[in-house]
Short mmCIF file of C-alpha atoms in Angstrom, two decimals:
data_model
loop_
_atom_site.label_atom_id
_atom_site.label_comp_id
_atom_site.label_asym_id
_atom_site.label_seq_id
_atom_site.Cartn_x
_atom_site.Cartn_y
_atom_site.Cartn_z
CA UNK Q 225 0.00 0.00 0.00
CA UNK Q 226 3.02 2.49 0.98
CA UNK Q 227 4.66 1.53 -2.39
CA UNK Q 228 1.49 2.02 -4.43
CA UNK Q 229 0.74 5.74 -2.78
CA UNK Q 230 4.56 6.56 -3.42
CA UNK Q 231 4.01 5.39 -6.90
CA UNK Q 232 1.61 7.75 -7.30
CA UNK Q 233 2.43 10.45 -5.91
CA UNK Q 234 5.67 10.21 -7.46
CA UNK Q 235 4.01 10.43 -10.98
CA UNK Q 236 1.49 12.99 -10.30
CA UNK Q 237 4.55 15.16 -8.85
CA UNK Q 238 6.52 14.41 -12.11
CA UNK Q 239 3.64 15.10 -14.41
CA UNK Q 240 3.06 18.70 -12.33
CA UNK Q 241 6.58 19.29 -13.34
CA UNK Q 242 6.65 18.30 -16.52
CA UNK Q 243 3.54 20.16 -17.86
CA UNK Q 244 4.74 23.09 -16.03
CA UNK Q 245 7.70 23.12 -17.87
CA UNK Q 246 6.02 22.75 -21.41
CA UNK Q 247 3.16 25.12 -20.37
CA UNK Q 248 5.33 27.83 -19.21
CA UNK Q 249 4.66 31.28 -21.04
CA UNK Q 250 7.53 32.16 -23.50
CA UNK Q 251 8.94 34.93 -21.29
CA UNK Q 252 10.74 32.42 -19.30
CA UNK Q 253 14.29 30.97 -20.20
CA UNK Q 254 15.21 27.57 -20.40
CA UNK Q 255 17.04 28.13 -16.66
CA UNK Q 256 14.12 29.58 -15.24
CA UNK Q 257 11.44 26.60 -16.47
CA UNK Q 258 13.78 24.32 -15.45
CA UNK Q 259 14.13 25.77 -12.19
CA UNK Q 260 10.75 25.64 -11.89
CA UNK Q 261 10.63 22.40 -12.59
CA UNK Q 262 13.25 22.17 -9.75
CA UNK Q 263 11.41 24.23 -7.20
CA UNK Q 264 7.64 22.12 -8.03
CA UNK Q 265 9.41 18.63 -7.55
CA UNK Q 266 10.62 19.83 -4.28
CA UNK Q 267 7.72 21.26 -3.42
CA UNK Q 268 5.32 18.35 -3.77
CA UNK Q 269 7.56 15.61 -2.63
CA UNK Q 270 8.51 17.45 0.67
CA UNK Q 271 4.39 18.37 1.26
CA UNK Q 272 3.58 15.00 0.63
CA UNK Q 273 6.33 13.39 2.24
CA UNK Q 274 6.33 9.94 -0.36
CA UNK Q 275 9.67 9.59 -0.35
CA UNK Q 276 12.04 10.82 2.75
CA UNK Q 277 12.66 14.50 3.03
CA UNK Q 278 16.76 13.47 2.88
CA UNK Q 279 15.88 11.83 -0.86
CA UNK Q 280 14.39 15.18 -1.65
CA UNK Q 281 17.09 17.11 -0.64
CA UNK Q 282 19.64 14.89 -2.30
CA UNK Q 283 17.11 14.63 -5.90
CA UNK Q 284 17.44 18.63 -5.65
CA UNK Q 285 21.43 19.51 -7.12
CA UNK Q 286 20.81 16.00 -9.45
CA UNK Q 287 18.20 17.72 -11.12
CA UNK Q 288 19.87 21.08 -11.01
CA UNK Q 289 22.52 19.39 -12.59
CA UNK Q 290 20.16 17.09 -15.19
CA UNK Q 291 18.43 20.40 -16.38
CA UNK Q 292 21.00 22.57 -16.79
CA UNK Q 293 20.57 25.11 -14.17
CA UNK Q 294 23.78 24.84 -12.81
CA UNK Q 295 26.82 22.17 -12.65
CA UNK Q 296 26.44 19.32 -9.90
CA UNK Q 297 29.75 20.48 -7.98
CA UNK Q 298 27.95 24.35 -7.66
CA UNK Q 299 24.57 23.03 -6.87
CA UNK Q 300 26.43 20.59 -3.58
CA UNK Q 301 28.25 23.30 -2.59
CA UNK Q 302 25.28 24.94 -0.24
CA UNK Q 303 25.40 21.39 1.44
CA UNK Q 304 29.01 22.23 2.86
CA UNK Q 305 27.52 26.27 3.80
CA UNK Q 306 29.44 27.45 6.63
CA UNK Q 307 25.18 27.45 8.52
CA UNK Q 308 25.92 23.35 8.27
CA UNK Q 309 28.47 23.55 10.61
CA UNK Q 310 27.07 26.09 12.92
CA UNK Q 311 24.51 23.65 14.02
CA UNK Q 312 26.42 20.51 13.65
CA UNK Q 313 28.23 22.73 16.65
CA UNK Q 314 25.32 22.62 18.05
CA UNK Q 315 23.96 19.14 17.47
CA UNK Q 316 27.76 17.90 18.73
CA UNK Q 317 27.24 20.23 22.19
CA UNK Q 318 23.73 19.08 22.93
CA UNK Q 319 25.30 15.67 22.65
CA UNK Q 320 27.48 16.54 25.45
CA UNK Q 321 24.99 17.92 27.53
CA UNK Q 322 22.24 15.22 27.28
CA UNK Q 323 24.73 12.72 27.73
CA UNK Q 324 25.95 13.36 30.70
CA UNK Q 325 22.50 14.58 31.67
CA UNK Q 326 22.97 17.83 32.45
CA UNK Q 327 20.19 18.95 30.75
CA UNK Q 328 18.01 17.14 33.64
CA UNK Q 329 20.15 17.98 36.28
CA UNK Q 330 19.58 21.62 34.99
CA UNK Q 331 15.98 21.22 34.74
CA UNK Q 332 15.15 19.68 38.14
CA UNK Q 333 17.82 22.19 40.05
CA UNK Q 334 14.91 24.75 38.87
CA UNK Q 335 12.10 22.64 40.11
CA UNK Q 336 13.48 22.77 43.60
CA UNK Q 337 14.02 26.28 43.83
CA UNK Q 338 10.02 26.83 43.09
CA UNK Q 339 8.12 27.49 46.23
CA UNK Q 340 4.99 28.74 44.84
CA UNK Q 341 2.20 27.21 43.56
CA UNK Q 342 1.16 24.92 40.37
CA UNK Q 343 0.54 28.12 38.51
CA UNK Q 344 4.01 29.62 39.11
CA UNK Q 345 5.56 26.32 38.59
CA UNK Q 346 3.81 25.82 35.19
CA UNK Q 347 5.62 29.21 34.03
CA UNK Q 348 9.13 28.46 35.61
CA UNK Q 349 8.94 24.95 33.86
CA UNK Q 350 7.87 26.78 30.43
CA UNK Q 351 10.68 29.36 30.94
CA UNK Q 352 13.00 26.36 31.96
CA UNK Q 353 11.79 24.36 28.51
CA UNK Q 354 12.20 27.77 26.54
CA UNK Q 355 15.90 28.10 27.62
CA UNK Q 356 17.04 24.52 27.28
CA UNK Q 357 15.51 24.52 23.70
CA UNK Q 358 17.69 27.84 22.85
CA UNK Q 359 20.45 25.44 22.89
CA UNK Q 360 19.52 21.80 22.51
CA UNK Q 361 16.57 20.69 19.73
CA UNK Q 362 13.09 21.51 20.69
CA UNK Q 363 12.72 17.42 20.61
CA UNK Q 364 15.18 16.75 23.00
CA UNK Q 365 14.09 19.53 25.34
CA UNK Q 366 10.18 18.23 24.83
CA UNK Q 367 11.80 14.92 26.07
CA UNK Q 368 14.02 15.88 28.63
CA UNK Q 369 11.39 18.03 30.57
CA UNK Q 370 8.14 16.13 29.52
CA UNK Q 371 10.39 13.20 31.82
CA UNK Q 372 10.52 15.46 34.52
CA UNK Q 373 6.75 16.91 34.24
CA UNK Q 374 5.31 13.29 34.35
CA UNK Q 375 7.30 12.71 37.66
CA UNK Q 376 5.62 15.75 39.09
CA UNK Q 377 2.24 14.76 38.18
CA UNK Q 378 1.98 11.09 39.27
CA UNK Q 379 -0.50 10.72 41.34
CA UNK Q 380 -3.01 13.39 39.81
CA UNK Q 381 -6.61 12.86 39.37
CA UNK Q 382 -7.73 12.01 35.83
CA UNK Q 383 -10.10 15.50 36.39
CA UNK Q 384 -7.26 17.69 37.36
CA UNK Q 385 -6.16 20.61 34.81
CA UNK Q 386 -2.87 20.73 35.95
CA UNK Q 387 -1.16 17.76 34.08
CA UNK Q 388 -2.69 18.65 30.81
CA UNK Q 389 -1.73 22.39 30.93
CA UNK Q 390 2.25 21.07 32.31
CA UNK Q 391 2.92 18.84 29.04
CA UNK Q 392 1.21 21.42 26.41
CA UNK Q 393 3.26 24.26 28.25
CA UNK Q 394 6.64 22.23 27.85
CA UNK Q 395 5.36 20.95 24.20
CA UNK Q 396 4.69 24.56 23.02
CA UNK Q 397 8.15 26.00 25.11
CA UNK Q 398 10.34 23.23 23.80
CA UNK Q 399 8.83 25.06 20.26
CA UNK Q 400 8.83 28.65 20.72
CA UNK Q 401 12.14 28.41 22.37
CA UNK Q 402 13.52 26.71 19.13
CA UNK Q 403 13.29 29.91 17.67
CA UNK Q 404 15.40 32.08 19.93
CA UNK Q 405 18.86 31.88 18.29
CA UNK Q 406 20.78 30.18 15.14
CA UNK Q 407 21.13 26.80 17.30
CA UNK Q 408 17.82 26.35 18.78
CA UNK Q 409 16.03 24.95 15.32
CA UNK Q 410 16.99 24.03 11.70
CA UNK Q 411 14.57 26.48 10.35
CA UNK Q 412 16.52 29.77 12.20
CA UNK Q 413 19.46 28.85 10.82
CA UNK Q 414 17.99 28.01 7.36
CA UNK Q 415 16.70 31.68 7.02
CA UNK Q 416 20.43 33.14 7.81
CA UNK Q 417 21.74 30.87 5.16
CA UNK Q 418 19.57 32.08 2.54
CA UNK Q 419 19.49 35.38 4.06
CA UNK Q 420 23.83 35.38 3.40
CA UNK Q 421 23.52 33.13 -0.12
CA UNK Q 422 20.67 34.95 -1.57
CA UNK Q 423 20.94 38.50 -0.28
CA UNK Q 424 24.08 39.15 0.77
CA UNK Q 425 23.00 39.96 4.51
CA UNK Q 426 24.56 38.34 7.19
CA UNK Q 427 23.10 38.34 10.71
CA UNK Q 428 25.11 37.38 13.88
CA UNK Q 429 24.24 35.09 16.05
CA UNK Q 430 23.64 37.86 18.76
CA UNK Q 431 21.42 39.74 15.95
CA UNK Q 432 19.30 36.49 15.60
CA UNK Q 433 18.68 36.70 19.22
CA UNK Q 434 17.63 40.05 19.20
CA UNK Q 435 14.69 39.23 16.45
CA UNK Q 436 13.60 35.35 17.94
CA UNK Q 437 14.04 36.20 21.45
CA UNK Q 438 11.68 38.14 21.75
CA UNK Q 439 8.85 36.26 19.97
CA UNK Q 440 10.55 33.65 22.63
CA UNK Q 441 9.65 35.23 25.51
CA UNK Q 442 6.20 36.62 24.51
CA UNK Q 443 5.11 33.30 23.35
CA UNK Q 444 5.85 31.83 26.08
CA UNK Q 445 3.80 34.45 28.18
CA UNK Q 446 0.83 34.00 25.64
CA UNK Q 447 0.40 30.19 25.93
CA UNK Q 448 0.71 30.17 30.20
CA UNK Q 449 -2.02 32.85 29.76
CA UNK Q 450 -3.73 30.72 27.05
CA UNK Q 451 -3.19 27.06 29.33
CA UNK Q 452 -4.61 28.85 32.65
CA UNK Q 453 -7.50 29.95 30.99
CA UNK Q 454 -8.63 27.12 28.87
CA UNK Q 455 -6.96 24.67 31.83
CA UNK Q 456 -7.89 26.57 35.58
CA UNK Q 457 -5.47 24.87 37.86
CA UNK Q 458 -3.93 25.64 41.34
CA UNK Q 459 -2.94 24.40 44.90
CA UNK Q 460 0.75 22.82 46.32
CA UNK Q 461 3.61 22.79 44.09
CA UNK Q 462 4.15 18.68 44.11
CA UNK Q 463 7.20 16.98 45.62
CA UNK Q 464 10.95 17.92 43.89
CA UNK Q 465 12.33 15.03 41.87
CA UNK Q 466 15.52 13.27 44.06
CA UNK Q 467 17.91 14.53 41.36
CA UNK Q 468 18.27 17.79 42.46
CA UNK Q 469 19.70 16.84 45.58
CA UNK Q 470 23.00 15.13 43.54
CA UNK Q 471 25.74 16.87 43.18
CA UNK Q 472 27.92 17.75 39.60
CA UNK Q 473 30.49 15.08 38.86
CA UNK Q 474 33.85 16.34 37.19
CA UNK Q 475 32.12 15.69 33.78
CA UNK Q 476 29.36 17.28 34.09
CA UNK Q 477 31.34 19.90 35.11
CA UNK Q 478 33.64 20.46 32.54
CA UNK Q 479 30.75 19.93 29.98
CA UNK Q 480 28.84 23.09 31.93
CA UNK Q 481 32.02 24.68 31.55
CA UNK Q 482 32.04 23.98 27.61
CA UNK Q 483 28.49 24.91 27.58
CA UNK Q 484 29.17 28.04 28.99
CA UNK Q 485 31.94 29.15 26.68
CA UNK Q 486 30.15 28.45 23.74
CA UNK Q 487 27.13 30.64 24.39
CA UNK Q 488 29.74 33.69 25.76
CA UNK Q 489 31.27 33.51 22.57
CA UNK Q 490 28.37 33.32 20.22
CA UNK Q 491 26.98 36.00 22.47
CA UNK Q 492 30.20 38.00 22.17
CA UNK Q 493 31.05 37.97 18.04
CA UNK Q 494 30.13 41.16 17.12
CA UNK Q 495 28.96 43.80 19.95
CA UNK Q 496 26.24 46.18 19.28
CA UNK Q 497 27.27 49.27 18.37
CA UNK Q 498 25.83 51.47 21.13
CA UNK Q 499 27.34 48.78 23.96
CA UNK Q 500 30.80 49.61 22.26
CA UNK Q 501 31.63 52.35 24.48
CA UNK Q 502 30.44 50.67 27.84
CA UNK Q 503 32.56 47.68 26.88
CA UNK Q 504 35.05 49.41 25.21
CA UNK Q 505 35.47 46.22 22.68
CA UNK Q 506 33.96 45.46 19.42
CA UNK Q 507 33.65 41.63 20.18
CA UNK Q 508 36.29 38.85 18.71
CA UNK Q 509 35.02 38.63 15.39
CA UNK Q 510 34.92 35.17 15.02
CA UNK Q 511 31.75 34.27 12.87
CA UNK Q 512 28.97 31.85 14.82
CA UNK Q 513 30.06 28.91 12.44
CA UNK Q 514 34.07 29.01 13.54
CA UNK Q 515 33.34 28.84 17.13
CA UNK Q 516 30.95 26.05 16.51
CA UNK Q 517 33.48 24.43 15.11
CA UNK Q 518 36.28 25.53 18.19
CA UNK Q 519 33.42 24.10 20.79
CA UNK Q 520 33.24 20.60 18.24
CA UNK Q 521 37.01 19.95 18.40
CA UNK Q 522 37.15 21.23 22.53
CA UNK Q 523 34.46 18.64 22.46
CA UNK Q 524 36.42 15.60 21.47
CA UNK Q 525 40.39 16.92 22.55
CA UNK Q 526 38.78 16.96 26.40
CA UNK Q 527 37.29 13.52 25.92
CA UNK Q 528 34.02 14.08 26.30
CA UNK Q 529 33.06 13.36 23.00
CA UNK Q 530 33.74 10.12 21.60
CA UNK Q 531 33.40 8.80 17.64
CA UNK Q 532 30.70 6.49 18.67
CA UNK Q 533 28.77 10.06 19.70
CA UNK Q 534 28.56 10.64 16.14
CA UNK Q 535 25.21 8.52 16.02
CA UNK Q 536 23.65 11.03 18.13
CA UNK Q 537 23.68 14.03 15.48
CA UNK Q 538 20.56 13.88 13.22
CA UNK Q 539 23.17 13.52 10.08
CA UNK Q 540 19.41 14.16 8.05
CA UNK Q 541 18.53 17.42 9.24
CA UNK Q 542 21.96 18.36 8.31
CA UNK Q 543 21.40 17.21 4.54
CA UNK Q 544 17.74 18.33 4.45
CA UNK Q 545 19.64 21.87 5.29
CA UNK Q 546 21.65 21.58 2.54
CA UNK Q 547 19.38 20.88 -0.19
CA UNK Q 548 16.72 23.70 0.98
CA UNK Q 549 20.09 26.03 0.55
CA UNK Q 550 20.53 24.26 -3.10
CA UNK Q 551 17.06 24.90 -4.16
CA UNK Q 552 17.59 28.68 -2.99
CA UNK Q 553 20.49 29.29 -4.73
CA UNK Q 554 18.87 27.50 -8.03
CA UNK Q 555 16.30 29.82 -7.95
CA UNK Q 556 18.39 32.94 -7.17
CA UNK Q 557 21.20 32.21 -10.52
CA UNK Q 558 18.30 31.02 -12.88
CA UNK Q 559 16.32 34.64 -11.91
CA UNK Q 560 13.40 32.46 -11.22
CA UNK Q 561 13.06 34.26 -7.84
CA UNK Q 562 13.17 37.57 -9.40
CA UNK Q 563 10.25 36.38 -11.84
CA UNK Q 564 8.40 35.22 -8.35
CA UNK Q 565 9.33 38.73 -6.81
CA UNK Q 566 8.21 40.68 -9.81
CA UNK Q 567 4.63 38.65 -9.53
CA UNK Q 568 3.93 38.76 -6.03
CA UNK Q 569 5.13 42.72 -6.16
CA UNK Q 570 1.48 42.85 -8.56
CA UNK Q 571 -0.53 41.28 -6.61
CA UNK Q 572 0.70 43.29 -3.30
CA UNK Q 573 1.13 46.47 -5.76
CA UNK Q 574 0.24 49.66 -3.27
CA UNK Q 575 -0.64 47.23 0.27
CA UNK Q 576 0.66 48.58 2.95
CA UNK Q 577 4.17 47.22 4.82
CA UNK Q 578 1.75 45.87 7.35
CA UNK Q 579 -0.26 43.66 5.19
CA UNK Q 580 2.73 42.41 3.36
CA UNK Q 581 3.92 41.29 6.79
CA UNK Q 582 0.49 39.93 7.77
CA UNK Q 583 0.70 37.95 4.46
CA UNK Q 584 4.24 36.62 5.02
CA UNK Q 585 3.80 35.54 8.63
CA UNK Q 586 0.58 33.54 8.31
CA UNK Q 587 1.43 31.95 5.13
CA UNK Q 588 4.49 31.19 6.93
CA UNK Q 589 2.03 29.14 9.47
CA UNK Q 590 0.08 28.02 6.98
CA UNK Q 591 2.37 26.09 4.79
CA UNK Q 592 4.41 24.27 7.89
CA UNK Q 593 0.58 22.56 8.65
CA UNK Q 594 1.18 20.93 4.93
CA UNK Q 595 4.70 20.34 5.34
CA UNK Q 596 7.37 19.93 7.68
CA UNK Q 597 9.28 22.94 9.12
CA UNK Q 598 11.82 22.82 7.37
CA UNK Q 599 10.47 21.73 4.24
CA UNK Q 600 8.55 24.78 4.49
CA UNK Q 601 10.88 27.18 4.92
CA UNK Q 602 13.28 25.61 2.45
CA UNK Q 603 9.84 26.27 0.35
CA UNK Q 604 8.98 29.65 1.73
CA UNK Q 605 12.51 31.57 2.06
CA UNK Q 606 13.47 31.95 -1.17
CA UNK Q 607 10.27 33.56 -2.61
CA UNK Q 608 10.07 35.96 0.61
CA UNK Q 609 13.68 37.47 -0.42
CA UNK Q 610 12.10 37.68 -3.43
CA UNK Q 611 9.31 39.74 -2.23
CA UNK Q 612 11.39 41.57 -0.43
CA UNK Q 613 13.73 42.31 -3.16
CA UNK Q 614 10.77 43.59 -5.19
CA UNK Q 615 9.02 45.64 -2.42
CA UNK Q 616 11.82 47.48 -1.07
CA UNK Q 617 11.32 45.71 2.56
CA UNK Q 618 14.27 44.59 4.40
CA UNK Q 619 14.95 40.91 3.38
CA UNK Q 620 16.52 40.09 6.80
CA UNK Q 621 12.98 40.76 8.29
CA UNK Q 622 11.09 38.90 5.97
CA UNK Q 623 13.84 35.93 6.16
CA UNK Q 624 13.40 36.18 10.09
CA UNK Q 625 9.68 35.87 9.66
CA UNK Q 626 9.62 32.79 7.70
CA UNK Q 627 12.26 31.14 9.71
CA UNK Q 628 10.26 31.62 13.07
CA UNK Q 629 6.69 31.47 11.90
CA UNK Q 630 7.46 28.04 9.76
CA UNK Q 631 8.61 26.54 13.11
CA UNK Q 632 5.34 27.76 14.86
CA UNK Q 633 3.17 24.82 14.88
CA UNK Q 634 1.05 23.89 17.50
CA UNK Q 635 -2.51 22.51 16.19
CA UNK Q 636 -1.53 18.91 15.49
CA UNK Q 637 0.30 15.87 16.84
CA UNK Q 638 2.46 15.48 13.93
CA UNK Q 639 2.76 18.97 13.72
CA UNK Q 640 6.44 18.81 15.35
CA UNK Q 641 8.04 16.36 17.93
CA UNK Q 642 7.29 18.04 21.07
CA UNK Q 643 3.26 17.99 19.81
CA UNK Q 644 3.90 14.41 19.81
CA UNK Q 645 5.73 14.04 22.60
CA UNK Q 646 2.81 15.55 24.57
CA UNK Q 647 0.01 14.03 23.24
CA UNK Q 648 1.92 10.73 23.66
CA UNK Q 649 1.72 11.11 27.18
CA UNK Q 650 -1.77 10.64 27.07
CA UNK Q 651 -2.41 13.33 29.75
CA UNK Q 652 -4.40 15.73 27.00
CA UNK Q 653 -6.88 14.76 23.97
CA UNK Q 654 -6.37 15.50 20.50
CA UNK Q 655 -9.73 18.04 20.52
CA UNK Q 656 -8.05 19.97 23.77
CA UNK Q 657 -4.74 19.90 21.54
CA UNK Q 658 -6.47 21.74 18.57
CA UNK Q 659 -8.53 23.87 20.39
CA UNK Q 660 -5.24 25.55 22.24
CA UNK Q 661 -2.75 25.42 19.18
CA UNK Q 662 -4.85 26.82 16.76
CA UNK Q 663 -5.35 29.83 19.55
CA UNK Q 664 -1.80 29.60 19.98
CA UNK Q 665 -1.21 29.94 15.99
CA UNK Q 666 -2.75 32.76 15.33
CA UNK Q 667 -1.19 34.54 18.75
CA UNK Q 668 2.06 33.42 17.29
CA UNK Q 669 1.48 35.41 13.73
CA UNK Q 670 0.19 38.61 15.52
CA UNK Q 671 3.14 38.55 17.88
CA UNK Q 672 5.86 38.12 15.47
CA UNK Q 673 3.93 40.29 12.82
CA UNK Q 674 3.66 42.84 15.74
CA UNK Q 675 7.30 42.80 16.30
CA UNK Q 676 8.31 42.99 12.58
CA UNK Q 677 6.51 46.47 11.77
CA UNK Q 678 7.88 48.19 15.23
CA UNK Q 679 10.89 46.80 16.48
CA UNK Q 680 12.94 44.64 14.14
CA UNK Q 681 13.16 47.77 11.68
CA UNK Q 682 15.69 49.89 13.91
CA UNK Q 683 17.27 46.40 14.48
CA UNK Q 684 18.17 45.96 10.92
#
């Protein structure tokens, strides 16, 4: 049955491309229709998921190469983009952490320094969630802390609120927190590689912050509002898992200690002009991909990496990166994106900067409920640097809004791990799941929509 619906779709996918090619209107050049062909063979095999995303990604510079739109050694090249080893950094030190399980040591110290109530507690383990997931992948934060959050609640009555607002408030955290910096979640890092490849704009690691933290921090407000008032809880905080009373071993230790130098110096690559006179230093100037690397090899010289800790780097996402940055950069040297620019710019022809915005940020949501997030932003960035391009609006912003709101998905199980994680659990049903991520969706394209138009201008 799963090799008769690949079949299929397969075909129907090939037949899309083809007649798009032959039915193209003369105006286009033989690179552009067969970038087009490119970009709708991507398109529907990522949506519809009939083969494995890493086959898509790896079908994408073969075809490039097949139709002409560039050689097969320029369209690979984007899978060795200095982004691919920024969170390869990143996938090596959340290794580290979660193998000497830090991450949990971490996450109960917080639980035992809570004194108030449930309510309170639901927000510190949110925050805690949010912050791990800055770091680590939002799956592995969902897991760590969704571990922790069922050893609170044992015990709880089947009518209480509290359990199903604790493992949507880590689900939705472990998410929102994703989106924070260039390590937190493949689609973050996706938009600065485009951003650099397709635009020529570069952002920092410490400018990333400054647009996804924010949305962060406010989503993370929004959905304890949201899970208090669709979930009333309250009383005793519950009893403090036995872990925080352990004390750090020597490699845990030095792995904190790695930990820690890794964020101060992707924190510290390029100050902010108007902190430049209170510091009186314009940062190292080591770009966020170098130090990843620095913190990789610090990783295995001190031992605490080993080559068998290879197998816990998802090798896929890396390669799923990489051919999202391929199809980008097809579409940027065949001018296909300018030809996408120049017809979107019609159709938004006089709307104002808001409703572009608007328009970006919940198509943004919309498409990563069809496809994956990173399928859809591989999709997605490309053609919003094309609006941009067109419009006069910054790119970076419209980059930044596709990378976070493509990673905002809350509705569904299968929406992203941590929705699965949760509903795993069993603690919440699949109608109180929909009912508080599609409320949680829309909050999420207002808030980062909001932030676009009045802050992340004078950031840019």
């Amino acid at each position: 049955m799963r090799a008769a619906r690949r079949a299929i779709i397969t075909t129907a996918v090939a037949a899309a491309a083809a007649t798009a090619y032959l039915s193209t209107p003369a105006f286009l050049d033989q690179g552009e229709r067969a970038a087009l062909v490119v970009l709708i063979a991507a398109a529907g095999l990522w949506i519809t998921e009939a083969v494995p995303l890493v086959a898509t990604a790896l079908l994408i510079p073969l075809l490039q190469s097949l139709l002409g739109v560039q050689s097969f050694g320029d369209s690979l090249r984007p899978f060795f983009d200095p982004v691919v080893m920024l969170l390869l950094g990143g996938f090596l030190l959340a290794a580290s952490v979660e193998k000497y399980d830090l991450d949990e040591y971490l996450a109960s110290q917080v639980v035992f320094r809570v004194k108030a109530d449930v309510r309170i507690l639901l927000l510190v383990m949110m925050i805690a969630t949010m912050s791990l997931s800055l770091w680590i992948s939002n799956t592995a934060a969902a897991a760590i802390m969704m571990t922790l959050a069922l050893k609170l609640v044992e015990g709880a009555e089947e009518a209480d609120n509290f359990p199903k607002a604790l493992v949507l408030g880590i689900a939705y955290s472990a998410t929102v927190g994703g989106v924070g910096t260039l390590v937190g979640t493949t689609t973050t890092a996706m938009a600065a590689g485009t951003l650099k490849r397709l635009a020529g704009v570069e952002i920092s690691f410490l400018g990333w912050i400054l647009y996804g933290l924010p949305v962060s921090l406010l989503m993370v407000l929004a959905a304890w509002l949201l899970l208090l008032f669709l979930f009333p809880c309250g009383g005793r905080k519950p009893p403090t898992p036995e872990m925080a009373m352990r004390p750090l071993n020597r490699r845990q230790r030095l792995t904190l200690a790695v930990f820690a130098l890794s964020i101060i110096l992707w924190l510290t690559e390029r100050i902010p002009d108007p902190l430049i006179p209170l510091v009186g230093w314009r940062g190292h100037g080591l770009s966020s991909n170098v130090v990843a690397a620095v913190i990789a090899i610090i990783l295995f010289f001190s031992g605490l990496l080993e080559e068998r800790d290879l197998s816990r780097v998802n090798w896929g996402v890396l390669i799923l990166i990489g051919g999202g940055l391929s199809l980008g950069e097809a579409l940027e040297v065949s001018g296909l994106m300018n030809r996408i620019g120049e017809a979107l710019l019609i159709l938004t022809r006089g709307a104002a900067t808001w409703l572009i915005v608007l328009i970006v940020s919940f198509f943004g949501l919309a498409i990563t409920v069809m496809a994956s997030n990173t399928a859809s932003a591989a999709i997605f960035l490309p053609i919003a640097i094309g609006i941009a391009s067109s419009t006069g609006l910054s790119p970076a912003i419209l980059a930044a809004i596709v990378g976070i709101t493509t990673s905002l998905d809350f509705m569904l199980p299968v929406g992203t791990p941590p929705n699965a994680i949760a509903y795993s659990t069993g603690k919440v049903s699949l109608r109180e799941m929909i009912k508080a991520g599609l409320i949680l969706d829309i909050f999420g394209g207002l808030i980062t929509s909001a932030l676009a138009i009045t802050i992340w201008p004078h950031i840019s």
